[in-house]
């Protein structure tokens, strides 16, 4: 029996060199696993129960027979302008061919607070990704210490043990508990951080799209108000002439006081609209100043004299609904946040499994400073530790449920963004078609009203019509002019709304590369707001580092320069 026991103890020992490689291979194989669902990008069909998206964006059919001519042509144009799902919308605002608009957009890109804040959030997400990736690697620190110790060993002192104060010198390196990512918990957190970084980049893209569209729309509104103001001031000038003519005829006894009063009332009503238009003009300038991060005086200096509404581009490539997933940055950001939430589920599920940690240290310690160079004074400890959660009071299950619910929230947020994006694109296309149709019809109406007013003015001067008839025709002409200007401005702004709904205009600044780090680097490097978005402390640190680098480079060049004869 003793021999059997002896053999049972000694037999496995020669197998240890063979077992160790297999154990290491098993750990490596397990480390390649990741528990939990794999994040996958959402697609259009995921918006169950039924996607309201049509196969191709088409404007509404105008059944009115009076609109059969121009409206049919406009609808056909909008429907045919879908040659490519990836049709470019880069720098769409330049298609208005207005240098002032281009300058305003450039200022907004460089100084808008929303863009700067979004860019700072990209930097925060970059740092968060770095923290997540750092957890994959061990943390090793070097250190040294000195202690002066006085111990109270009364019993030992009675036995003759020396209890005088002594010093301890030590230095070495230590590795804190390093978690071996057996079940992919840390890698899932890295995936979530990568998706969060992509979402922050898409938020920056969304800020670019929003600020540019707001700047363009506000500028077009400002030009519309300026033209309306010019039309109103011209109408006031004409009404004053009509009033003067009515007073002249009244003084001559060929008309009554009633005609004079009517002319005066029309003049007063028209003049009353001028303060309202000037107030709207001031509001538009203030909005532009806010968007561009500057003062109203600076905006006035940039705008210069009054201008006209720039002509809207005729062709806007709409594309198919699936292109929204590639163009709309808010959809892209919602998609990435959903993927980050799904990755977090795996990180939570991994907490149910055993955790393997490695830790240790190596140091040299001595009571004399000279002993720090003696290798025999070394000490070390190294080894793994395994922990398995047995009872957590349901905390881990609650974390998993919370992660799944967060993913569900993110999915519904994406689905709501998708439905809103499709609706916005449909509405923008319909609005553009109708606005162009209204603009064309108001242009015809204004031409007819102008010719009618010209004939009525000749008849009144000749005494063949009444002042009442002239004033009615005059009012129709001014109303038609004002409506035509508003329709032209609305048509231009509808183009801006369509470009915003399609999510275009960010591609040239933050191109999509498929790699979160590369996209974030491109965003930080190419954004006009990159300099303005840094805090003063960070800017001062970077400037100092750049200055020191230039100084060091200059000294190196001086040292390497050939000696002068």
XYZ file of C-alpha atoms in Angstrom:
565
model
C 0.000 0.000 0.000
C 2.841 2.339 0.807
C 4.409 1.648 -2.594
C 1.171 2.310 -4.384
C 0.797 5.585 -2.524
C 4.350 6.477 -3.365
C 3.801 5.736 -7.063
C 0.533 7.703 -7.096
C 2.376 10.764 -5.912
C 5.478 10.486 -8.040
C 4.006 9.271 -11.355
C 2.502 12.605 -12.612
C 5.653 14.598 -11.917
C 7.525 13.603 -15.084
C 4.439 14.664 -17.100
C 4.489 18.275 -15.856
C 6.768 19.546 -18.691
C 4.256 18.071 -21.150
C 1.148 19.341 -19.373
C 2.345 22.951 -19.126
C 2.379 23.655 -22.905
C -1.092 22.163 -23.257
C -2.365 24.278 -20.386
C -0.841 27.376 -21.950
C -2.394 26.493 -25.308
C -5.770 26.021 -23.627
C -5.516 29.459 -22.010
C -4.603 31.037 -25.349
C -7.512 29.272 -27.057
C -9.934 30.438 -24.395
C -8.513 33.957 -24.635
C -9.601 34.049 -28.260
C -13.235 33.643 -27.235
C -15.696 36.450 -26.678
C -18.997 35.832 -24.998
C -22.122 37.768 -25.860
C -23.668 38.812 -29.189
C -21.450 40.210 -31.935
C -22.375 43.792 -32.897
C -23.581 44.111 -36.482
C -24.533 47.305 -38.323
C -28.248 47.835 -38.642
C -29.816 47.890 -42.093
C -32.994 49.368 -43.477
C -34.991 46.148 -43.057
C -34.272 46.130 -39.317
C -36.805 48.919 -38.875
C -39.584 46.383 -38.289
C -42.521 45.897 -38.346
C -42.763 47.574 -41.712
C -40.542 50.216 -43.212
C -42.505 53.162 -44.574
C -39.695 53.856 -47.022
C -40.635 53.814 -50.713
C -38.364 52.173 -53.239
C -37.315 55.521 -54.700
C -37.958 59.016 -53.429
C -40.593 60.619 -55.671
C -42.363 63.933 -55.316
C -46.141 64.006 -54.818
C -48.250 63.892 -57.968
C -50.000 67.189 -58.638
C -53.387 66.305 -60.095
C -54.487 69.875 -60.702
C -54.862 70.225 -64.466
C -53.720 73.831 -64.293
C -50.345 72.636 -63.038
C -49.930 69.933 -65.626
C -47.314 71.890 -67.545
C -44.605 73.148 -65.217
C -45.314 70.853 -62.259
C -45.023 67.711 -64.386
C -41.669 68.863 -65.691
C -40.429 69.640 -62.212
C -41.603 66.296 -60.877
C -39.927 64.455 -63.737
C -36.714 66.366 -63.101
C -36.679 65.481 -59.402
C -37.485 61.847 -60.125
C -34.845 61.513 -62.828
C -32.123 63.063 -60.702
C -31.491 59.750 -58.928
C -28.724 58.224 -61.055
C -26.517 57.075 -58.230
C -27.063 56.236 -54.599
C -23.698 57.789 -53.781
C -24.169 60.920 -55.861
C -21.911 63.546 -54.283
C -23.256 66.465 -52.302
C -19.849 67.857 -51.411
C -19.815 71.610 -50.863
C -23.426 71.925 -52.005
C -23.596 75.542 -50.800
C -21.100 76.588 -53.493
C -23.728 75.743 -56.125
C -25.484 79.001 -55.240
C -22.446 80.823 -56.712
C -22.489 83.416 -53.921
C -19.068 84.365 -52.469
C -20.707 85.920 -49.397
C -22.449 82.651 -48.600
C -19.182 80.739 -49.046
C -17.417 83.141 -46.670
C -20.140 82.808 -44.037
C -20.037 79.007 -44.164
C -16.242 79.094 -43.816
C -16.524 81.323 -40.745
C -19.169 79.091 -39.218
C -16.979 76.035 -39.760
C -14.061 77.702 -37.978
C -15.795 79.446 -35.080
C -19.151 77.793 -34.392
C -19.373 76.575 -30.807
C -21.398 73.446 -31.671
C -18.748 72.236 -34.113
C -15.965 72.989 -31.630
C -17.817 71.100 -28.900
C -18.393 68.110 -31.189
C -14.700 68.119 -32.076
C -13.768 68.153 -28.388
C -16.075 65.178 -27.864
C -14.095 63.346 -30.556
C -10.941 63.921 -28.526
C -12.706 62.627 -25.412
C -13.766 59.479 -27.291
C -10.220 59.021 -28.583
C -8.908 59.083 -25.024
C -11.650 56.682 -23.893
C -10.645 54.212 -26.593
C -7.045 54.481 -25.439
C -8.097 53.687 -21.876
C -10.093 50.670 -23.022
C -7.218 49.310 -25.094
C -4.736 49.881 -22.252
C -6.654 47.373 -20.126
C -5.517 44.622 -22.513
C -1.933 45.088 -21.365
C -0.247 44.730 -17.976
C 0.604 47.757 -15.873
C 4.237 47.702 -14.800
C 5.663 50.378 -12.539
C 9.129 51.035 -11.171
C 9.680 52.526 -7.760
C 12.022 53.083 -4.894
C 11.470 53.744 -1.221
C 13.266 54.501 2.005
C 11.923 53.889 5.507
C 13.327 54.626 8.932
C 11.789 52.217 11.459
C 11.841 51.957 15.232
C 10.184 48.813 16.624
C 9.035 48.167 20.194
C 9.884 44.600 21.038
C 10.059 44.663 24.843
C 10.205 40.903 25.246
C 12.803 40.521 22.548
C 14.854 43.297 24.108
C 14.819 41.398 27.367
C 16.324 38.485 25.479
C 19.092 40.648 24.120
C 17.657 41.342 20.678
C 18.688 44.672 19.205
C 15.679 47.024 18.888
C 17.540 50.117 17.760
C 16.084 52.112 14.815
C 17.053 50.812 11.391
C 16.708 51.898 7.781
C 15.260 50.015 4.804
C 16.275 50.854 1.257
C 14.427 49.222 -1.652
C 13.799 49.593 -5.372
C 12.305 47.421 -8.071
C 9.419 46.871 -10.447
C 5.888 45.636 -9.832
C 3.044 44.440 -12.025
C -0.408 44.967 -10.626
C -3.099 42.371 -11.162
C -3.359 41.966 -14.924
C -6.601 40.405 -16.075
C -6.159 37.868 -18.837
C -9.085 38.516 -21.166
C -10.234 34.901 -21.326
C -13.868 35.616 -22.147
C -13.471 38.811 -24.159
C -14.792 41.212 -21.520
C -12.104 43.803 -22.171
C -12.255 43.301 -25.935
C -15.999 43.912 -25.835
C -15.323 47.157 -23.987
C -12.788 48.068 -26.683
C -15.428 47.361 -29.347
C -17.869 49.587 -27.487
C -15.272 52.356 -27.266
C -14.499 52.064 -30.988
C -18.189 52.377 -31.796
C -18.420 55.310 -29.404
C -15.519 56.969 -31.195
C -17.211 56.477 -34.567
C -20.428 57.890 -33.102
C -18.582 60.994 -31.893
C -17.097 61.476 -35.365
C -20.561 61.154 -36.866
C -21.826 63.676 -34.315
C -19.163 66.038 -35.637
C -20.374 65.363 -39.167
C -23.938 66.026 -38.067
C -22.828 69.302 -36.489
C -21.137 70.285 -39.752
C -24.263 69.476 -41.754
C -26.522 71.304 -39.305
C -24.405 74.444 -38.958
C -23.812 74.752 -42.694
C -27.481 74.321 -43.509
C -28.518 76.772 -40.779
C -25.992 79.312 -42.036
C -27.135 78.962 -45.635
C -30.824 79.050 -44.728
C -30.363 82.114 -42.497
C -28.392 83.886 -45.197
C -31.082 83.170 -47.777
C -33.735 84.408 -45.353
C -31.715 87.583 -44.853
C -31.469 88.179 -48.603
C -35.194 87.492 -48.911
C -35.972 90.118 -46.269
C -33.649 92.591 -47.987
C -35.469 92.127 -51.293
C -38.845 92.424 -49.586
C -37.638 95.607 -47.914
C -36.514 96.988 -51.275
C -39.903 96.120 -52.805
C -41.727 97.764 -49.897
C -39.624 100.918 -50.063
C -40.260 101.165 -53.818
C -43.983 100.712 -53.168
C -43.897 103.479 -50.552
C -42.205 105.790 -53.041
C -44.874 105.058 -55.668
C -47.700 105.506 -53.154
C -46.309 108.878 -52.170
C -46.445 109.926 -55.811
C -50.033 108.660 -56.011
C -50.916 110.614 -52.852
C -49.309 113.750 -54.248
C -51.274 113.333 -57.474
C -54.532 112.815 -55.536
C -53.884 115.964 -53.479
C -53.129 117.912 -56.650
C -56.416 116.810 -58.194
C -58.281 117.561 -54.954
C -56.846 121.068 -54.854
C -57.904 121.498 -58.481
C -61.435 120.379 -57.578
C -61.429 117.317 -59.860
C -61.592 114.709 -57.082
C -62.877 114.346 -53.534
C -61.279 114.202 -50.102
C -62.193 110.507 -49.984
C -59.623 109.710 -52.687
C -56.940 111.576 -50.770
C -57.748 109.690 -47.578
C -57.627 106.341 -49.383
C -54.222 107.159 -50.867
C -52.957 108.224 -47.450
C -54.275 105.035 -45.803
C -52.565 102.821 -48.388
C -49.314 104.724 -47.879
C -49.514 104.353 -44.082
C -50.190 100.618 -44.312
C -47.221 100.085 -46.615
C -44.896 102.158 -44.454
C -45.978 100.195 -41.360
C -44.434 97.025 -42.876
C -40.946 98.577 -43.062
C -40.128 98.423 -39.305
C -41.223 94.795 -39.195
C -38.966 93.910 -42.114
C -36.040 95.793 -40.578
C -36.586 93.894 -37.331
C -36.537 90.590 -39.211
C -33.343 91.731 -40.944
C -31.699 92.489 -37.598
C -32.766 89.071 -36.287
C -31.219 87.333 -39.293
C -27.938 89.206 -38.806
C -27.939 88.251 -35.138
C -28.522 84.602 -36.010
C -25.650 84.690 -38.489
C -23.405 86.261 -35.863
C -24.269 83.448 -33.444
C -23.651 80.765 -36.051
C -20.327 82.309 -37.083
C -19.185 83.034 -33.543
C -18.701 86.738 -34.150
C -20.469 90.088 -33.740
C -23.313 91.602 -35.707
C -21.033 94.459 -36.796
C -18.620 91.936 -38.282
C -21.480 90.253 -40.175
C -22.665 93.609 -41.519
C -19.146 94.402 -42.708
C -18.917 91.027 -44.451
C -22.334 91.315 -46.091
C -21.785 94.853 -47.328
C -24.561 96.471 -49.320
C -27.945 94.879 -49.874
C -27.936 91.846 -52.087
C -30.366 89.635 -53.918
C -31.454 86.067 -53.384
C -28.864 83.803 -55.065
C -30.204 81.512 -57.714
C -30.835 77.972 -56.481
C -29.144 75.087 -58.333
C -31.451 73.268 -60.710
C -30.183 69.711 -60.187
C -29.917 67.957 -56.826
C -29.082 64.243 -56.899
C -31.509 62.603 -54.488
C -30.473 58.961 -54.597
C -32.321 56.001 -53.100
C -33.375 55.576 -49.446
C -30.549 53.157 -48.643
C -28.092 55.958 -49.352
C -29.399 57.688 -46.228
C -27.571 55.073 -44.170
C -24.344 56.227 -45.790
C -25.034 59.965 -45.939
C -26.990 60.903 -42.846
C -24.478 61.281 -39.994
C -27.200 61.192 -37.340
C -28.233 57.747 -38.609
C -24.620 56.611 -38.640
C -24.139 57.846 -35.074
C -27.312 56.086 -33.878
C -26.114 52.888 -35.563
C -22.734 53.080 -33.844
C -24.331 53.695 -30.457
C -26.466 50.603 -30.952
C -23.352 48.548 -31.781
C -21.612 49.925 -28.686
C -24.590 48.907 -26.544
C -24.567 45.384 -28.021
C -20.840 45.036 -27.296
C -21.490 46.046 -23.692
C -23.818 43.034 -23.323
C -20.892 40.680 -23.858
C -18.787 42.612 -21.357
C -21.517 42.169 -18.758
C -22.036 38.456 -19.519
C -18.306 37.800 -19.104
C -18.601 38.713 -15.424
C -20.322 35.350 -14.846
C -17.163 33.450 -15.806
C -13.913 32.915 -13.867
C -11.405 35.767 -13.937
C -7.696 34.965 -14.186
C -5.231 37.629 -13.048
C -1.459 37.757 -13.037
C 0.583 39.837 -10.633
C 4.021 40.041 -9.156
C 7.035 42.146 -8.268
C 10.816 42.067 -8.258
C 12.812 44.267 -5.906
C 16.115 44.622 -4.064
C 15.937 45.562 -0.402
C 18.672 46.300 2.101
C 19.205 47.991 5.456
C 22.272 49.691 4.001
C 22.365 51.911 0.966
C 25.449 50.069 -0.309
C 23.487 46.826 -0.320
C 21.214 48.015 -3.147
C 23.795 46.808 -5.650
C 23.966 43.297 -4.211
C 21.925 40.896 -6.359
C 21.666 38.483 -3.421
C 19.345 40.981 -1.707
C 16.717 40.451 -4.384
C 13.192 39.301 -3.659
C 10.327 38.532 -5.954
C 6.825 37.166 -6.131
C 4.784 36.176 -9.161
C 1.728 34.080 -9.784
C -1.830 33.838 -11.050
C -5.021 34.274 -9.106
C -8.374 32.835 -10.100
C -11.721 34.162 -8.916
C -15.220 32.945 -9.612
C -18.325 34.858 -8.537
C -20.469 32.612 -6.360
C -22.947 35.070 -4.905
C -23.417 38.668 -6.011
C -26.987 39.310 -4.951
C -28.109 39.381 -8.601
C -25.792 42.264 -9.453
C -24.324 40.581 -12.544
C -27.739 39.533 -13.857
C -28.946 43.069 -13.352
C -25.956 44.419 -15.282
C -26.751 42.074 -18.166
C -30.409 43.099 -18.163
C -29.384 46.731 -18.041
C -27.017 46.263 -20.993
C -29.722 44.512 -23.019
C -32.245 47.221 -22.204
C -29.700 49.879 -23.198
C -29.231 48.108 -26.532
C -32.999 48.058 -26.968
C -33.142 51.788 -26.280
C -30.357 52.379 -28.791
C -32.155 50.303 -31.424
C -35.384 52.235 -30.988
C -33.440 55.488 -31.134
C -31.911 54.349 -34.428
C -35.298 53.286 -35.755
C -36.839 56.629 -34.808
C -33.958 58.463 -36.467
C -34.422 56.377 -39.607
C -38.152 57.075 -39.842
C -37.543 60.777 -39.238
C -34.765 60.858 -41.842
C -36.936 59.243 -44.501
C -39.828 61.590 -43.701
C -37.568 64.641 -43.796
C -36.202 63.637 -47.194
C -39.694 63.034 -48.595
C -40.965 66.347 -47.230
C -37.883 68.200 -48.511
C -38.345 66.844 -52.025
C -42.054 67.661 -52.044
C -41.388 71.140 -50.657
C -38.746 71.808 -53.300
C -41.048 70.752 -56.129
C -43.943 72.823 -54.816
C -41.746 75.828 -54.026
C -40.327 75.867 -57.545
C -43.805 75.570 -58.979
C -45.040 78.433 -56.773
C -42.034 80.555 -57.716
C -42.728 80.105 -61.419
C -46.392 80.970 -60.999
C -45.758 84.020 -58.822
C -43.266 85.227 -61.399
C -45.986 85.086 -64.059
C -48.493 86.721 -61.724
C -46.076 89.564 -60.953
C -45.474 90.206 -64.646
C -49.232 90.344 -65.286
C -49.845 92.594 -62.263
C -47.077 94.958 -63.361
C -48.550 95.331 -66.831
C -52.026 95.867 -65.337
C -50.695 98.551 -62.995
C -48.949 100.311 -65.879
C -52.196 100.483 -67.875
C -54.238 101.601 -64.846
C -51.723 104.377 -64.136
C -52.025 105.651 -67.693
C -55.817 105.587 -67.457
C -55.819 107.450 -64.138
C -53.469 110.095 -65.479
C -55.815 110.492 -68.439
C -58.837 110.696 -66.116
C -60.534 107.602 -67.543
C -60.497 105.552 -64.305
C -60.974 106.261 -60.615
C -58.333 106.478 -57.912
C -60.037 103.632 -56.081
C -59.504 101.332 -59.055
C -55.873 102.448 -59.349
C -55.187 101.804 -55.659
C -56.701 98.324 -55.831
C -54.563 97.411 -58.834
C -51.552 99.005 -57.176
C -52.040 96.896 -54.039
C -52.352 93.740 -56.114
C -49.092 94.556 -57.860
C -47.195 95.150 -54.597
C -48.637 92.017 -53.016
C -47.630 89.990 -56.075
C -44.092 91.417 -55.928
C -43.741 90.576 -52.240
C -45.162 87.076 -52.723
C -42.835 86.446 -55.655
C -39.794 87.408 -53.577
C -40.918 85.163 -50.723
C -41.533 82.264 -53.123
C -38.061 82.695 -54.629
C -36.509 82.705 -51.187
C -38.520 79.643 -50.172
C -37.375 77.777 -53.277
C -33.735 78.532 -52.435
C -34.165 77.478 -48.818
C -35.910 74.285 -49.966
C -32.699 73.310 -51.739
C -30.822 73.793 -48.468
C -33.403 71.714 -46.594
C -33.069 68.917 -49.152
C -29.276 68.873 -48.897
C -29.546 68.764 -45.113
C -32.145 65.979 -45.240
C -29.859 63.942 -47.493
C -27.007 64.450 -45.018
C -24.560 65.823 -47.552
C -21.661 68.171 -47.107
C -19.381 66.417 -44.618
C -17.548 64.008 -46.915
C -14.736 66.350 -47.892
C -13.962 67.227 -44.255
C -14.285 63.894 -42.435
C -14.085 61.132 -45.058
C -15.254 57.671 -44.077
C -12.338 55.241 -43.896
C -13.883 52.326 -41.994
C -11.340 52.664 -39.196
C -12.453 54.556 -36.108
C -8.975 55.853 -35.253
C -8.265 57.022 -38.801
C -11.622 58.783 -39.075
C -11.088 60.537 -35.755
C -7.575 61.614 -36.752
C -8.948 62.970 -40.014
C -11.681 64.815 -38.133
C -9.229 66.446 -35.742
C -6.739 67.283 -38.473
C -9.046 68.669 -41.171
C -11.708 70.526 -39.192
C -11.516 74.313 -39.368
C -12.519 74.388 -35.715
C -9.606 72.199 -34.608
C -7.597 75.141 -33.293
C -10.501 77.007 -31.746
C -11.862 73.898 -30.026
C -8.808 73.413 -27.824
C -8.867 74.860 -24.351
C -6.366 77.649 -23.528
C -4.412 75.296 -21.251
C -4.069 72.662 -23.941
C -3.220 75.279 -26.558
C -0.537 76.778 -24.324
C 0.957 73.342 -23.682
C 1.051 72.473 -27.396
C 2.542 75.834 -28.324
C 5.250 75.395 -25.696
C 6.037 71.893 -26.944
C 6.224 73.168 -30.525
C 8.508 76.001 -29.450
C 10.792 73.638 -27.537
C 10.932 71.333 -30.540
C 11.909 74.198 -32.832
C 14.554 75.328 -30.344
C 16.009 71.828 -30.110
C 15.972 71.493 -33.895
C 17.741 74.822 -34.258
C 20.444 73.817 -31.793
C 20.945 70.523 -33.614
C 21.280 72.267 -36.957
C 23.753 74.722 -35.459
C 25.805 71.916 -33.969
C 25.841 70.011 -37.249
C 26.632 73.039 -39.358
C 30.124 73.022 -40.925
C 32.683 75.277 -39.300
C 33.210 78.575 -41.060
C 36.758 79.217 -42.288
